[in-house]
């Protein structure tokens, strides 16, 4: 009979995600993960697989948290456009937060790993499609409510808005001051008005 786990896998995954978020994939060693989680190397491997498999699980965990926030934000309130604006502003606040000056784990992973790892690239591409679909659905609701012109190409607008928000994440990582980032966000939000 296998021994019961002496650690909480969900907590270990959360802690590993935080480590990857702070340092990136390459700069986070297995020993860093052992030290941060308090879980022995053999137990990490037995539960999650190798470092790359743990990284993938951490990304999936991060994405699940993000999807829950995104869905709640975009399906809340009477105005889909107001919900999109609030979501972008919340993203800016999170990027500039003194308690979390790490930027976006997903963007970091996309830049660091996707060019070299087809499996991670596929995960990233699925994520892009998922978020674009959420933006498109909110924009479609806005069009149906008369907040956007009937001839608005919601697919193109969703892609433009999401692409611009990805750029905001990179910009915010490099220039983590709220005022310039908020100014950039205000210009990006103009996409919703065009």
Coordinates of C-alpha atoms in Angstrom, one line a residue:
X1 CA 0.0 0.0 0.0
X2 CA 1.5 3.4 -1.0
X3 CA 2.4 5.8 1.8
X4 CA 0.0 8.7 2.2
X5 CA 1.4 12.1 0.9
X6 CA 3.0 14.1 3.7
X7 CA 2.3 17.4 1.9
X8 CA -0.6 19.1 0.2
X9 CA -0.1 18.8 -3.6
X10 CA -2.3 21.8 -4.2
X11 CA -0.3 24.0 -1.8
X12 CA 3.0 22.7 -3.3
X13 CA 1.7 23.5 -6.8
X14 CA 0.7 27.1 -5.7
X15 CA 4.2 27.6 -4.1
X16 CA 5.9 26.3 -7.3
X17 CA 3.8 28.6 -9.4
X18 CA 4.9 31.5 -7.2
X19 CA 8.6 30.5 -7.6
X20 CA 8.3 30.2 -11.4
X21 CA 6.4 33.6 -11.5
X22 CA 9.1 35.3 -9.5
X23 CA 12.2 33.9 -11.2
X24 CA 11.1 32.3 -14.5
X25 CA 11.5 28.8 -15.7
X26 CA 15.3 28.8 -16.4
X27 CA 16.3 30.6 -13.2
X28 CA 14.2 28.3 -11.0
X29 CA 16.1 25.1 -10.1
X30 CA 14.7 21.9 -8.7
X31 CA 16.5 22.8 -5.5
X32 CA 14.7 26.2 -5.4
X33 CA 11.4 24.3 -5.7
X34 CA 12.4 21.8 -3.0
X35 CA 13.4 24.7 -0.7
X36 CA 10.3 26.8 -1.5
X37 CA 7.7 24.0 -1.2
X38 CA 9.4 22.1 1.6
X39 CA 8.8 18.9 -0.4
X40 CA 11.6 16.4 -1.1
X41 CA 12.8 16.1 -4.6
X42 CA 11.6 12.5 -5.0
X43 CA 8.1 13.5 -3.8
X44 CA 8.0 16.4 -6.2
X45 CA 9.0 14.1 -9.1
X46 CA 6.5 11.4 -8.0
X47 CA 3.7 13.8 -7.8
X48 CA 4.3 16.2 -10.7
X49 CA 7.0 14.7 -12.9
X50 CA 10.1 16.6 -13.9
X51 CA 10.6 20.3 -13.6
X52 CA 9.1 20.9 -17.0
X53 CA 6.0 18.9 -16.1
X54 CA 5.7 20.9 -12.9
X55 CA 6.1 24.1 -14.8
X56 CA 3.3 23.1 -17.2
X57 CA 1.0 22.2 -14.2
X58 CA 1.9 25.6 -12.6
X59 CA 0.9 27.4 -15.8
X60 CA -2.3 25.5 -16.0
X61 CA -3.0 26.4 -12.4
X62 CA -2.3 30.1 -13.1
X63 CA -4.5 30.0 -16.2
X64 CA -7.4 28.4 -14.2
X65 CA -7.2 31.2 -11.6
X66 CA -7.0 33.8 -14.4
X67 CA -10.0 32.3 -16.3
X68 CA -12.1 32.3 -13.1
X69 CA -11.3 36.0 -12.6
X70 CA -11.8 36.8 -16.3
X71 CA -15.2 35.1 -16.5
X72 CA -16.4 36.7 -13.3
X73 CA -15.3 40.1 -14.5
X74 CA -16.7 39.9 -18.0
X75 CA -20.0 38.4 -16.9
X76 CA -20.7 40.9 -14.2
X77 CA -22.8 44.0 -14.4
X78 CA -25.1 45.4 -17.0
X79 CA -22.5 46.8 -19.5
X80 CA -20.1 44.4 -21.3
X81 CA -17.9 47.4 -22.3
X82 CA -17.7 48.7 -18.8
X83 CA -16.7 45.2 -17.7
X84 CA -13.9 45.0 -20.3
X85 CA -12.7 48.4 -19.2
X86 CA -12.7 47.4 -15.6
X87 CA -10.8 44.2 -16.4
X88 CA -8.1 46.1 -18.2
X89 CA -7.8 48.6 -15.4
X90 CA -7.6 45.8 -12.8
X91 CA -4.9 44.2 -14.8
X92 CA -2.9 47.5 -14.8
X93 CA -3.3 47.8 -11.0
X94 CA -2.1 44.2 -10.6
X95 CA 0.9 44.8 -12.8
X96 CA 1.8 47.9 -10.8
X97 CA 1.1 46.4 -7.3
X98 CA 4.0 46.9 -4.9
X99 CA 3.1 43.5 -3.4
X100 CA 3.4 41.7 -6.7
X101 CA 5.9 43.4 -9.0
X102 CA 6.3 40.3 -11.0
X103 CA 4.3 41.0 -14.1
X104 CA 2.3 38.3 -15.7
X105 CA 3.5 34.7 -15.4
X106 CA 1.8 33.7 -18.6
X107 CA 3.5 36.5 -20.6
X108 CA 6.9 35.6 -19.0
X109 CA 6.3 31.9 -19.9
X110 CA 5.3 32.8 -23.5
X111 CA 8.4 34.9 -24.0
X112 CA 10.8 32.5 -22.2
X113 CA 9.6 29.0 -23.1
X114 CA 7.1 29.1 -26.1
X115 CA 9.8 29.7 -28.7
X116 CA 11.7 26.6 -27.6
X117 CA 9.0 24.2 -26.4
X118 CA 6.2 23.2 -28.8
X119 CA 4.1 21.8 -25.9
X120 CA 4.2 25.0 -24.0
X121 CA 3.6 27.0 -27.2
X122 CA 0.5 24.9 -27.8
X123 CA -0.7 25.6 -24.2
X124 CA -0.1 29.3 -24.8
X125 CA -1.9 29.3 -28.1
X126 CA -4.9 27.6 -26.5
X127 CA -4.8 30.3 -23.8
X128 CA -4.8 33.1 -26.4
X129 CA -7.8 31.5 -28.1
X130 CA -9.7 31.2 -24.8
X131 CA -9.1 34.8 -23.7
X132 CA -9.9 36.2 -27.2
X133 CA -13.1 34.2 -27.2
X134 CA -14.1 35.7 -23.8
X135 CA -13.3 39.2 -25.1
X136 CA -15.2 38.4 -28.3
X137 CA -18.3 37.2 -26.4
X138 CA -18.3 40.3 -24.2
X139 CA -18.0 42.5 -27.3
X140 CA -20.8 40.5 -29.0
X141 CA -23.0 41.2 -26.0
X142 CA -22.1 44.9 -26.2
X143 CA -23.0 45.0 -29.9
X144 CA -26.3 43.3 -29.2
X145 CA -27.0 45.9 -26.5
X146 CA -26.2 48.7 -28.8
X147 CA -23.0 49.7 -27.0
X148 CA -21.1 49.0 -30.3
X149 CA -22.2 49.6 -33.9
X150 CA -23.9 46.7 -35.5
X151 CA -21.2 46.4 -38.1
X152 CA -18.4 46.1 -35.5
X153 CA -16.0 43.3 -36.2
X154 CA -15.9 41.8 -32.7
X155 CA -13.4 39.2 -33.6
X156 CA -10.8 41.8 -34.8
X157 CA -11.6 44.1 -31.9
X158 CA -11.1 41.2 -29.4
X159 CA -7.8 40.3 -31.0
X160 CA -6.6 44.0 -31.0
X161 CA -7.7 44.4 -27.4
X162 CA -6.0 41.2 -26.2
X163 CA -2.8 41.8 -28.1
X164 CA -2.6 45.3 -26.7
X165 CA -3.2 44.0 -23.1
X166 CA -0.4 41.5 -23.6
X167 CA 1.8 44.5 -24.6
X168 CA 0.7 46.3 -21.4
X169 CA 1.9 43.3 -19.4
X170 CA 5.4 43.6 -21.0
X171 CA 5.4 47.3 -20.7
X172 CA 4.4 47.1 -17.0
X173 CA 7.1 44.7 -16.2
X174 CA 9.7 47.0 -17.7
X175 CA 8.1 50.3 -16.5
X176 CA 6.2 49.4 -13.3
X177 CA 4.9 52.8 -12.6
X178 CA 1.2 53.2 -12.5
X179 CA 0.8 56.6 -14.2
X180 CA 2.5 55.7 -17.5
X181 CA 0.9 52.3 -17.6
X182 CA -2.5 53.8 -16.9
X183 CA -2.0 56.3 -19.7
X184 CA -1.1 53.5 -22.1
X185 CA -4.2 51.5 -20.9
X186 CA -6.4 54.5 -21.5
X187 CA -5.2 54.7 -25.1
X188 CA -5.7 51.0 -25.5
X189 CA -9.3 51.2 -24.1
X190 CA -9.9 53.6 -27.1
X191 CA -10.1 50.3 -29.1
X192 CA -13.5 49.8 -27.5
X193 CA -14.7 53.2 -28.7
X194 CA -13.7 53.0 -32.3

